[in-house]
PDB file of C-alpha atoms in Angstrom:
ATOM      1  CA  UNK A   1      -5.615 -13.746   6.817  1.00 69.00           C
ATOM      2  CA  UNK A   2      -4.698 -13.262  10.095  1.00 80.00           C
ATOM      3  CA  UNK A   3      -7.660 -11.822  12.830  1.00 88.00           C
ATOM      4  CA  UNK A   4      -6.202  -9.729  15.232  1.00 95.00           C
ATOM      5  CA  UNK A   5      -6.829 -10.482  19.254  1.00 94.00           C
ATOM      6  CA  UNK A   6      -8.445  -7.656  21.082  1.00 95.00           C
ATOM      7  CA  UNK A   7      -5.005  -6.992  22.412  1.00 96.00           C
ATOM      8  CA  UNK A   8      -3.513  -6.868  18.869  1.00 96.00           C
ATOM      9  CA  UNK A   9      -6.191  -4.466  18.181  1.00 96.00           C
ATOM     10  CA  UNK A  10      -5.602  -1.984  20.493  1.00 96.00           C
ATOM     11  CA  UNK A  11      -1.663  -2.274  19.860  1.00 96.00           C
ATOM     12  CA  UNK A  12      -1.793  -2.103  16.362  1.00 97.00           C
ATOM     13  CA  UNK A  13      -4.286   0.551  15.362  1.00 95.00           C
ATOM     14  CA  UNK A  14      -5.663   0.481  11.788  1.00 95.00           C
ATOM     15  CA  UNK A  15      -4.221   1.938   8.593  1.00 97.00           C
ATOM     16  CA  UNK A  16      -6.517   2.969   6.028  1.00 97.00           C
ATOM     17  CA  UNK A  17      -4.952   3.343   2.512  1.00 98.00           C
ATOM     18  CA  UNK A  18      -6.314   5.714  -0.198  1.00 98.00           C
ATOM     19  CA  UNK A  19      -6.546   3.198  -3.364  1.00 97.00           C
ATOM     20  CA  UNK A  20      -6.965   6.455  -5.772  1.00 98.00           C
ATOM     21  CA  UNK A  21      -4.006   7.881  -4.556  1.00 98.00           C
ATOM     22  CA  UNK A  22      -1.834   4.856  -4.056  1.00 98.00           C
ATOM     23  CA  UNK A  23      -2.924   3.788  -8.098  1.00 98.00           C
ATOM     24  CA  UNK A  24      -1.945   7.618  -9.022  1.00 98.00           C
ATOM     25  CA  UNK A  25       1.191   7.531  -7.401  1.00 98.00           C
ATOM     26  CA  UNK A  26       2.422   4.104  -8.750  1.00 98.00           C
ATOM     27  CA  UNK A  27       1.162   4.831 -12.163  1.00 98.00           C
ATOM     28  CA  UNK A  28       3.990   4.306 -14.736  1.00 98.00           C
ATOM     29  CA  UNK A  29       6.767   3.611 -11.693  1.00 98.00           C
ATOM     30  CA  UNK A  30       9.151   0.656 -11.560  1.00 98.00           C
ATOM     31  CA  UNK A  31       9.016  -0.635  -7.506  1.00 98.00           C
ATOM     32  CA  UNK A  32      12.108  -2.799  -6.616  1.00 98.00           C
ATOM     33  CA  UNK A  33      10.838  -4.909  -3.955  1.00 98.00           C
ATOM     34  CA  UNK A  34      13.386  -7.169  -1.992  1.00 98.00           C
ATOM     35  CA  UNK A  35      12.338 -10.024   0.255  1.00 96.00           C
ATOM     36  CA  UNK A  36       9.559 -10.674  -1.847  1.00 97.00           C
ATOM     37  CA  UNK A  37       8.761 -14.216  -1.869  1.00 95.00           C
ATOM     38  CA  UNK A  38       6.757 -14.565   1.579  1.00 94.00           C
ATOM     39  CA  UNK A  39       5.638 -12.320   4.172  1.00 94.00           C
ATOM     40  CA  UNK A  40       5.398  -8.720   3.949  1.00 97.00           C
ATOM     41  CA  UNK A  41       7.387  -8.625   0.539  1.00 97.00           C
ATOM     42  CA  UNK A  42       4.593 -11.180  -1.066  1.00 97.00           C
ATOM     43  CA  UNK A  43       1.682  -9.216   0.611  1.00 97.00           C
ATOM     44  CA  UNK A  44       2.991  -6.175  -0.477  1.00 98.00           C
ATOM     45  CA  UNK A  45       3.479  -7.218  -4.336  1.00 98.00           C
ATOM     46  CA  UNK A  46      -0.248  -9.055  -4.483  1.00 98.00           C
ATOM     47  CA  UNK A  47      -1.505  -5.381  -3.159  1.00 98.00           C
ATOM     48  CA  UNK A  48       0.134  -3.429  -5.917  1.00 98.00           C
ATOM     49  CA  UNK A  49      -1.603  -6.161  -8.379  1.00 98.00           C
ATOM     50  CA  UNK A  50      -3.898  -3.372  -9.448  1.00 98.00           C
ATOM     51  CA  UNK A  51      -1.511  -0.487  -9.955  1.00 98.00           C
ATOM     52  CA  UNK A  52      -0.084   0.492 -13.426  1.00 98.00           C
ATOM     53  CA  UNK A  53       3.454   0.165 -12.672  1.00 98.00           C
ATOM     54  CA  UNK A  54       6.468  -2.452 -13.070  1.00 98.00           C
ATOM     55  CA  UNK A  55       7.114  -4.355  -9.936  1.00 98.00           C
ATOM     56  CA  UNK A  56      10.532  -5.933  -9.763  1.00 98.00           C
ATOM     57  CA  UNK A  57      10.589  -9.004  -7.180  1.00 98.00           C
ATOM     58  CA  UNK A  58      13.623 -10.008  -5.498  1.00 98.00           C
ATOM     59  CA  UNK A  59      14.170 -13.405  -3.339  1.00 97.00           C
ATOM     60  CA  UNK A  60      15.796 -16.867  -2.972  1.00 94.00           C
ATOM     61  CA  UNK A  61      12.836 -18.570  -3.897  1.00 94.00           C
ATOM     62  CA  UNK A  62      12.306 -18.444  -7.728  1.00 95.00           C
ATOM     63  CA  UNK A  63       9.702 -21.139  -7.726  1.00 96.00           C
ATOM     64  CA  UNK A  64       7.419 -19.242  -5.582  1.00 97.00           C
ATOM     65  CA  UNK A  65       8.618 -15.861  -7.630  1.00 98.00           C
ATOM     66  CA  UNK A  66       7.277 -17.070 -10.721  1.00 97.00           C
ATOM     67  CA  UNK A  67       3.892 -18.718  -9.395  1.00 98.00           C
ATOM     68  CA  UNK A  68       3.443 -14.710  -8.174  1.00 98.00           C
ATOM     69  CA  UNK A  69       4.312 -13.574 -11.345  1.00 98.00           C
ATOM     70  CA  UNK A  70       1.907 -15.200 -13.241  1.00 98.00           C
ATOM     71  CA  UNK A  71      -0.817 -14.266 -10.431  1.00 98.00           C
ATOM     72  CA  UNK A  72      -0.290 -10.583 -10.439  1.00 98.00           C
ATOM     73  CA  UNK A  73      -0.036 -10.236 -13.936  1.00 98.00           C
ATOM     74  CA  UNK A  74      -3.612 -11.621 -14.380  1.00 98.00           C
ATOM     75  CA  UNK A  75      -4.538  -8.040 -12.677  1.00 98.00           C
ATOM     76  CA  UNK A  76      -2.650  -4.929 -14.322  1.00 98.00           C
ATOM     77  CA  UNK A  77       0.743  -4.597 -12.595  1.00 98.00           C
ATOM     78  CA  UNK A  78       3.625  -5.703 -14.997  1.00 98.00           C
ATOM     79  CA  UNK A  79       6.124  -8.253 -12.920  1.00 98.00           C
ATOM     80  CA  UNK A  80       9.791  -8.926 -13.218  1.00 98.00           C
ATOM     81  CA  UNK A  81      11.495 -11.217 -11.050  1.00 98.00           C
ATOM     82  CA  UNK A  82      15.089 -12.272 -10.122  1.00 98.00           C
ATOM     83  CA  UNK A  83      16.057 -15.221  -8.597  1.00 96.00           C
ATOM     84  CA  UNK A  84      19.288 -13.961  -6.004  1.00 96.00           C
ATOM     85  CA  UNK A  85      20.573 -14.574  -2.402  1.00 96.00           C
ATOM     86  CA  UNK A  86      21.688 -11.213  -1.513  1.00 96.00           C
ATOM     87  CA  UNK A  87      24.384 -12.651   0.975  1.00 95.00           C
ATOM     88  CA  UNK A  88      26.126 -13.932  -2.235  1.00 95.00           C
ATOM     89  CA  UNK A  89      28.322 -11.158  -3.645  1.00 94.00           C
ATOM     90  CA  UNK A  90      27.978 -12.734  -7.373  1.00 97.00           C
ATOM     91  CA  UNK A  91      24.396 -12.599  -7.336  1.00 97.00           C
ATOM     92  CA  UNK A  92      23.990  -9.477  -5.796  1.00 97.00           C
ATOM     93  CA  UNK A  93      26.523  -8.195  -8.487  1.00 97.00           C
ATOM     94  CA  UNK A  94      23.782  -9.947 -11.115  1.00 97.00           C
ATOM     95  CA  UNK A  95      20.939  -8.218  -9.674  1.00 98.00           C
ATOM     96  CA  UNK A  96      22.375  -5.038 -10.116  1.00 97.00           C
ATOM     97  CA  UNK A  97      23.742  -5.374 -13.346  1.00 97.00           C
ATOM     98  CA  UNK A  98      20.408  -6.759 -14.050  1.00 97.00           C
ATOM     99  CA  UNK A  99      18.557  -3.207 -12.419  1.00 97.00           C
ATOM    100  CA  UNK A 100      21.035  -0.594 -14.192  1.00 95.00           C
ATOM    101  CA  UNK A 101      19.850  -1.842 -17.220  1.00 94.00           C
ATOM    102  CA  UNK A 102      16.122  -1.469 -17.058  1.00 95.00           C
ATOM    103  CA  UNK A 103      14.734   1.590 -19.102  1.00 92.00           C
ATOM    104  CA  UNK A 104      14.192   4.580 -17.329  1.00 94.00           C
ATOM    105  CA  UNK A 105      15.627   2.579 -13.786  1.00 96.00           C
ATOM    106  CA  UNK A 106      13.797   2.324 -10.537  1.00 98.00           C
ATOM    107  CA  UNK A 107      11.857   4.551  -9.309  1.00 98.00           C
ATOM    108  CA  UNK A 108      11.137   2.994  -5.544  1.00 98.00           C
ATOM    109  CA  UNK A 109      12.921   0.863  -3.470  1.00 98.00           C
ATOM    110  CA  UNK A 110      11.265  -0.921  -0.775  1.00 98.00           C
ATOM    111  CA  UNK A 111      14.119  -2.780   1.440  1.00 98.00           C
ATOM    112  CA  UNK A 112      12.451  -5.726   2.958  1.00 97.00           C
ATOM    113  CA  UNK A 113      14.736  -8.506   2.616  1.00 93.00           C
ATOM    114  CA  UNK A 114      16.376  -9.983   5.859  1.00 90.00           C
ATOM    115  CA  UNK A 115      17.450 -12.502   8.306  1.00 89.00           C
ATOM    116  CA  UNK A 116      17.152 -13.288  11.892  1.00 87.00           C
ATOM    117  CA  UNK A 117      19.106 -15.140  14.175  1.00 88.00           C
ATOM    118  CA  UNK A 118      18.372 -15.766  18.057  1.00 87.00           C
ATOM    119  CA  UNK A 119      21.373 -17.286  19.735  1.00 90.00           C
ATOM    120  CA  UNK A 120      23.074 -16.963  22.941  1.00 89.00           C
ATOM    121  CA  UNK A 121      26.748 -15.361  22.859  1.00 91.00           C
ATOM    122  CA  UNK A 122      27.915 -18.502  24.643  1.00 91.00           C
ATOM    123  CA  UNK A 123      26.357 -20.888  21.839  1.00 91.00           C
ATOM    124  CA  UNK A 124      28.043 -18.458  19.287  1.00 90.00           C
ATOM    125  CA  UNK A 125      31.780 -18.875  19.918  1.00 93.00           C
ATOM    126  CA  UNK A 126      32.438 -21.189  17.134  1.00 91.00           C
ATOM    127  CA  UNK A 127      29.977 -19.518  14.792  1.00 93.00           C
ATOM    128  CA  UNK A 128      31.370 -16.165  13.663  1.00 93.00           C
ATOM    129  CA  UNK A 129      29.545 -17.020  10.241  1.00 93.00           C
ATOM    130  CA  UNK A 130      26.165 -16.122  11.989  1.00 92.00           C
ATOM    131  CA  UNK A 131      27.551 -12.445  12.597  1.00 94.00           C
ATOM    132  CA  UNK A 132      28.762 -12.205   8.737  1.00 95.00           C
ATOM    133  CA  UNK A 133      25.716 -13.484   7.227  1.00 94.00           C
ATOM    134  CA  UNK A 134      23.554 -11.259   9.154  1.00 95.00           C
ATOM    135  CA  UNK A 135      25.829  -8.422   8.325  1.00 96.00           C
ATOM    136  CA  UNK A 136      25.556  -9.490   4.824  1.00 96.00           C
ATOM    137  CA  UNK A 137      21.763  -9.321   4.183  1.00 96.00           C
ATOM    138  CA  UNK A 138      20.824  -6.952   6.720  1.00 97.00           C
ATOM    139  CA  UNK A 139      23.523  -4.140   6.212  1.00 97.00           C
ATOM    140  CA  UNK A 140      26.142  -4.782   3.385  1.00 97.00           C
ATOM    141  CA  UNK A 141      23.582  -5.889   0.720  1.00 97.00           C
ATOM    142  CA  UNK A 142      20.753  -2.908   1.312  1.00 98.00           C
ATOM    143  CA  UNK A 143      23.782  -0.221   1.285  1.00 98.00           C
ATOM    144  CA  UNK A 144      25.357  -1.697  -2.005  1.00 98.00           C
ATOM    145  CA  UNK A 145      22.119  -1.872  -3.629  1.00 98.00           C
ATOM    146  CA  UNK A 146      21.149   1.790  -3.017  1.00 98.00           C
ATOM    147  CA  UNK A 147      24.493   3.272  -3.564  1.00 98.00           C
ATOM    148  CA  UNK A 148      24.236   1.496  -7.086  1.00 97.00           C
ATOM    149  CA  UNK A 149      20.721   2.871  -7.353  1.00 98.00           C
ATOM    150  CA  UNK A 150      20.910   6.277  -6.316  1.00 98.00           C
ATOM    151  CA  UNK A 151      21.750   7.782  -9.877  1.00 97.00           C
ATOM    152  CA  UNK A 152      18.396   6.395 -10.928  1.00 97.00           C
ATOM    153  CA  UNK A 153      16.895   7.154  -8.108  1.00 98.00           C
ATOM    154  CA  UNK A 154      18.127  11.288  -8.110  1.00 98.00           C
ATOM    155  CA  UNK A 155      16.823  11.331 -11.706  1.00 98.00           C
ATOM    156  CA  UNK A 156      13.702  10.201 -11.246  1.00 98.00           C
ATOM    157  CA  UNK A 157      13.055  11.708  -7.990  1.00 98.00           C
ATOM    158  CA  UNK A 158      12.534   8.274  -6.072  1.00 98.00           C
ATOM    159  CA  UNK A 159      11.271   7.066  -3.076  1.00 98.00           C
ATOM    160  CA  UNK A 160      13.271   4.257  -0.612  1.00 98.00           C
ATOM    161  CA  UNK A 161      11.251   2.810   2.094  1.00 98.00           C
ATOM    162  CA  UNK A 162      13.362   0.645   4.638  1.00 98.00           C
ATOM    163  CA  UNK A 163      11.351  -1.794   6.527  1.00 98.00           C
ATOM    164  CA  UNK A 164      13.158  -1.798  10.040  1.00 97.00           C
ATOM    165  CA  UNK A 165      12.353  -2.819  13.478  1.00 96.00           C
ATOM    166  CA  UNK A 166      11.477  -1.280  16.904  1.00 95.00           C
ATOM    167  CA  UNK A 167      14.565  -3.201  18.163  1.00 92.00           C
ATOM    168  CA  UNK A 168      16.868  -0.492  16.557  1.00 93.00           C
ATOM    169  CA  UNK A 169      15.433   2.144  18.583  1.00 93.00           C
ATOM    170  CA  UNK A 170      15.492   0.389  21.919  1.00 89.00           C
ATOM    171  CA  UNK A 171      17.856  -0.924  24.342  1.00 85.00           C
ATOM    172  CA  UNK A 172      19.592  -3.987  22.980  1.00 85.00           C
ATOM    173  CA  UNK A 173      18.852  -7.492  24.458  1.00 83.00           C
ATOM    174  CA  UNK A 174      20.634 -10.563  25.154  1.00 86.00           C
ATOM    175  CA  UNK A 175      20.416 -13.478  22.326  1.00 89.00           C
ATOM    176  CA  UNK A 176      20.018 -10.987  19.613  1.00 88.00           C
ATOM    177  CA  UNK A 177      23.373  -9.763  19.163  1.00 93.00           C
ATOM    178  CA  UNK A 178      23.617 -10.670  15.398  1.00 94.00           C
ATOM    179  CA  UNK A 179      20.397  -9.538  14.258  1.00 93.00           C
ATOM    180  CA  UNK A 180      20.339  -6.362  16.409  1.00 94.00           C
ATOM    181  CA  UNK A 181      23.757  -5.088  15.430  1.00 95.00           C
ATOM    182  CA  UNK A 182      23.231  -5.751  11.494  1.00 96.00           C
ATOM    183  CA  UNK A 183      19.727  -4.080  11.542  1.00 96.00           C
ATOM    184  CA  UNK A 184      20.749  -1.205  13.517  1.00 96.00           C
ATOM    185  CA  UNK A 185      23.858  -0.882  11.511  1.00 97.00           C
ATOM    186  CA  UNK A 186      21.573  -0.020   8.541  1.00 98.00           C
ATOM    187  CA  UNK A 187      19.263   2.066  10.315  1.00 98.00           C
ATOM    188  CA  UNK A 188      22.232   4.272  11.004  1.00 98.00           C
ATOM    189  CA  UNK A 189      23.247   4.444   7.987  1.00 98.00           C
ATOM    190  CA  UNK A 190      20.105   4.962   6.145  1.00 98.00           C
ATOM    191  CA  UNK A 191      19.265   8.092   8.819  1.00 97.00           C
ATOM    192  CA  UNK A 192      22.694   9.387   8.164  1.00 98.00           C
ATOM    193  CA  UNK A 193      22.424   9.290   4.414  1.00 98.00           C
ATOM    194  CA  UNK A 194      18.771  10.407   4.810  1.00 98.00           C
ATOM    195  CA  UNK A 195      19.390  14.634   4.730  1.00 98.00           C
ATOM    196  CA  UNK A 196      21.940  13.534   1.840  1.00 98.00           C
ATOM    197  CA  UNK A 197      19.180  11.947  -0.139  1.00 98.00           C
ATOM    198  CA  UNK A 198      16.266  14.210   0.606  1.00 98.00           C
ATOM    199  CA  UNK A 199      18.806  17.079  -1.181  1.00 98.00           C
ATOM    200  CA  UNK A 200      18.914  14.841  -4.113  1.00 98.00           C
ATOM    201  CA  UNK A 201      15.078  14.898  -4.198  1.00 98.00           C
ATOM    202  CA  UNK A 202      14.882  11.361  -2.986  1.00 98.00           C
ATOM    203  CA  UNK A 203      12.081  10.568  -0.552  1.00 98.00           C
ATOM    204  CA  UNK A 204      12.884   8.314   2.277  1.00 98.00           C
ATOM    205  CA  UNK A 205      10.777   6.478   4.827  1.00 98.00           C
ATOM    206  CA  UNK A 206      11.642   4.232   8.089  1.00 98.00           C
ATOM    207  CA  UNK A 207       9.394   1.714   8.973  1.00 98.00           C
ATOM    208  CA  UNK A 208       9.878   0.367  12.414  1.00 97.00           C
ATOM    209  CA  UNK A 209       7.937  -2.907  12.894  1.00 97.00           C
ATOM    210  CA  UNK A 210       7.142  -4.762  16.058  1.00 95.00           C
ATOM    211  CA  UNK A 211       6.861  -8.528  16.181  1.00 94.00           C
ATOM    212  CA  UNK A 212       5.229  -9.415  12.770  1.00 95.00           C
ATOM    213  CA  UNK A 213       3.607 -12.689  11.712  1.00 90.00           C
ATOM    214  CA  UNK A 214       5.728 -14.367   8.991  1.00 86.00           C
ATOM    215  CA  UNK A 215       7.332 -17.331   8.595  1.00 77.00           C
ATOM    216  CA  UNK A 216      10.437 -15.713   9.706  1.00 74.00           C
ATOM    217  CA  UNK A 217       9.227 -16.062  13.327  1.00 74.00           C
ATOM    218  CA  UNK A 218       7.859 -19.536  12.991  1.00 70.00           C
ATOM    219  CA  UNK A 219      10.963 -21.500  14.549  1.00 65.00           C
ATOM    220  CA  UNK A 220      10.767 -19.581  17.810  1.00 68.00           C
ATOM    221  CA  UNK A 221       8.052 -21.107  20.041  1.00 68.00           C
ATOM    222  CA  UNK A 222       7.962 -18.031  22.437  1.00 67.00           C
ATOM    223  CA  UNK A 223       6.300 -15.993  19.475  1.00 75.00           C
ATOM    224  CA  UNK A 224       3.143 -17.999  18.506  1.00 77.00           C
ATOM    225  CA  UNK A 225       1.359 -16.430  21.218  1.00 82.00           C
ATOM    226  CA  UNK A 226       3.082 -13.345  21.144  1.00 90.00           C
ATOM    227  CA  UNK A 227       1.083 -10.338  19.825  1.00 93.00           C
ATOM    228  CA  UNK A 228       2.041  -9.778  16.524  1.00 94.00           C
ATOM    229  CA  UNK A 229       1.360  -7.512  13.574  1.00 96.00           C
ATOM    230  CA  UNK A 230      -0.083  -8.989  10.504  1.00 96.00           C
ATOM    231  CA  UNK A 231       2.057  -8.920   6.907  1.00 96.00           C
ATOM    232  CA  UNK A 232      -1.524  -7.704   5.517  1.00 97.00           C
ATOM    233  CA  UNK A 233      -1.168  -4.621   7.771  1.00 97.00           C
ATOM    234  CA  UNK A 234       2.271  -3.994   7.047  1.00 98.00           C
ATOM    235  CA  UNK A 235       1.767  -4.144   3.488  1.00 98.00           C
ATOM    236  CA  UNK A 236      -0.618  -1.099   3.876  1.00 98.00           C
ATOM    237  CA  UNK A 237       1.338   0.631   6.050  1.00 98.00           C
ATOM    238  CA  UNK A 238       3.896   0.781   3.112  1.00 98.00           C
ATOM    239  CA  UNK A 239       1.541   1.513   0.488  1.00 98.00           C
ATOM    240  CA  UNK A 240       0.124   4.436   2.415  1.00 98.00           C
ATOM    241  CA  UNK A 241       3.663   5.545   2.492  1.00 98.00           C
ATOM    242  CA  UNK A 242       4.434   5.433  -1.175  1.00 98.00           C
ATOM    243  CA  UNK A 243       2.023   8.571  -1.585  1.00 98.00           C
ATOM    244  CA  UNK A 244       2.376  10.470   1.918  1.00 98.00           C
ATOM    245  CA  UNK A 245       6.162   9.954   1.827  1.00 97.00           C
ATOM    246  CA  UNK A 246       5.806  10.107   5.658  1.00 96.00           C
ATOM    247  CA  UNK A 247       9.037   9.834   7.114  1.00 97.00           C
ATOM    248  CA  UNK A 248       8.863   7.628   9.786  1.00 97.00           C
ATOM    249  CA  UNK A 249       6.274   4.901  11.076  1.00 97.00           C
ATOM    250  CA  UNK A 250       6.472   3.321  14.324  1.00 96.00           C
ATOM    251  CA  UNK A 251       3.681   1.769  16.848  1.00 95.00           C
ATOM    252  CA  UNK A 252       2.348   4.346  19.159  1.00 95.00           C
ATOM    253  CA  UNK A 253       3.340   2.890  21.931  1.00 93.00           C
ATOM    254  CA  UNK A 254       7.333   2.705  20.932  1.00 91.00           C
ATOM    255  CA  UNK A 255       7.479   6.136  22.734  1.00 88.00           C
ATOM    256  CA  UNK A 256       7.203   4.294  26.096  1.00 85.00           C
ATOM    257  CA  UNK A 257      10.005   1.803  25.174  1.00 76.00           C
ATOM    258  CA  UNK A 258      12.266   4.966  24.609  1.00 75.00           C
ATOM    259  CA  UNK A 259      11.573   6.455  27.482  1.00 74.00           C
ATOM    260  CA  UNK A 260      12.277   3.458  29.053  1.00 69.00           C
ATOM    261  CA  UNK A 261      15.449   2.696  27.096  1.00 67.00           C
ATOM    262  CA  UNK A 262      16.690   6.102  28.650  1.00 66.00           C
ATOM    263  CA  UNK A 263      15.991   5.841  32.031  1.00 64.00           C
ATOM    264  CA  UNK A 264      16.303   2.840  32.834  1.00 57.00           C
ATOM    265  CA  UNK A 265      19.143   1.288  30.835  1.00 59.00           C
ATOM    266  CA  UNK A 266      21.498   0.535  33.816  1.00 54.00           C
ATOM    267  CA  UNK A 267      18.527  -1.149  35.945  1.00 53.00           C
ATOM    268  CA  UNK A 268      17.322  -3.185  32.994  1.00 54.00           C
ATOM    269  CA  UNK A 269      21.225  -4.685  32.376  1.00 57.00           C
ATOM    270  CA  UNK A 270      20.990  -5.823  35.936  1.00 57.00           C
ATOM    271  CA  UNK A 271      17.486  -7.021  35.569  1.00 58.00           C
ATOM    272  CA  UNK A 272      18.462  -9.092  32.760  1.00 59.00           C
ATOM    273  CA  UNK A 273      21.803 -10.095  34.078  1.00 60.00           C
ATOM    274  CA  UNK A 274      20.033 -11.768  37.035  1.00 61.00           C
ATOM    275  CA  UNK A 275      17.473 -13.340  35.339  1.00 63.00           C
ATOM    276  CA  UNK A 276      19.907 -15.036  32.472  1.00 61.00           C
ATOM    277  CA  UNK A 277      21.670 -16.394  35.993  1.00 65.00           C
ATOM    278  CA  UNK A 278      18.550 -17.891  37.122  1.00 68.00           C
ATOM    279  CA  UNK A 279      17.338 -19.329  33.948  1.00 63.00           C
ATOM    280  CA  UNK A 280      20.923 -20.643  32.280  1.00 58.00           C
ATOM    281  CA  UNK A 281      21.805 -20.436  28.898  1.00 49.00           C
ATOM    282  CA  UNK A 282      19.837 -21.639  25.762  1.00 45.00           C
ATOM    283  CA  UNK A 283      19.458 -21.090  22.067  1.00 42.00           C
ATOM    284  CA  UNK A 284      16.967 -20.524  19.020  1.00 41.00           C
ATOM    285  CA  UNK A 285      17.651 -19.510  15.657  1.00 42.00           C
ATOM    286  CA  UNK A 286      15.638 -18.850  12.524  1.00 38.00           C
TER     287      UNK A 286
END
């Protein structure tokens, strides 16, 4: 388990989960988790092992999913796994067909699958596929998934939890155009649909996360020493959201970044432009 530094303990205040309330809320429910084979999704699946629920784990790594199923089912939860790359239309449609044939339908959805790319615009001139694939997994796939599941979620008075990023609420920054545009697109779609979903009796939660210590960030050297939230901590936040039905989670300090985004947008842009001119271009992706 990742141990927080003193700074991280200050930035990421503890989350306490009432296990009794969590187990009661999940009793007899069917919970879909996308991006379940690593990081946040994997940790969440293991955290829910003691619940009398049906976990549907979706990810690209089939062998890992099968291993998780065997481990989790040593406890209480029942597990179904579905191997799919949600960027692939055929595989996504296969998943939707599978989900629509589940008796009584899905009760809860944790939309967690995602793709992050860090690359400059100069190095993206002949890589339009970077934008296609980030939009496919971060926007189009979750939209299509939820549109398909809304009838069942309405019938079951279900709950949708969107695992998002603080970047969706802040001034955009260089090198992250593909990632931030795609994550922001789904965040706006979800917040726009939220009132209509709530009227249907579907609860909605948006979880805005800072940097999280997962395999996704490993290729970026600059992140190795940067403060990061643990996947275990995020799983606790999601678990608590199941029974509190909290509309929104964001780090306590994000408000200061949002205020800065409001009042210093033009100045920030000038500073970044000048800094880029001094440093020159570079790229990384993951």
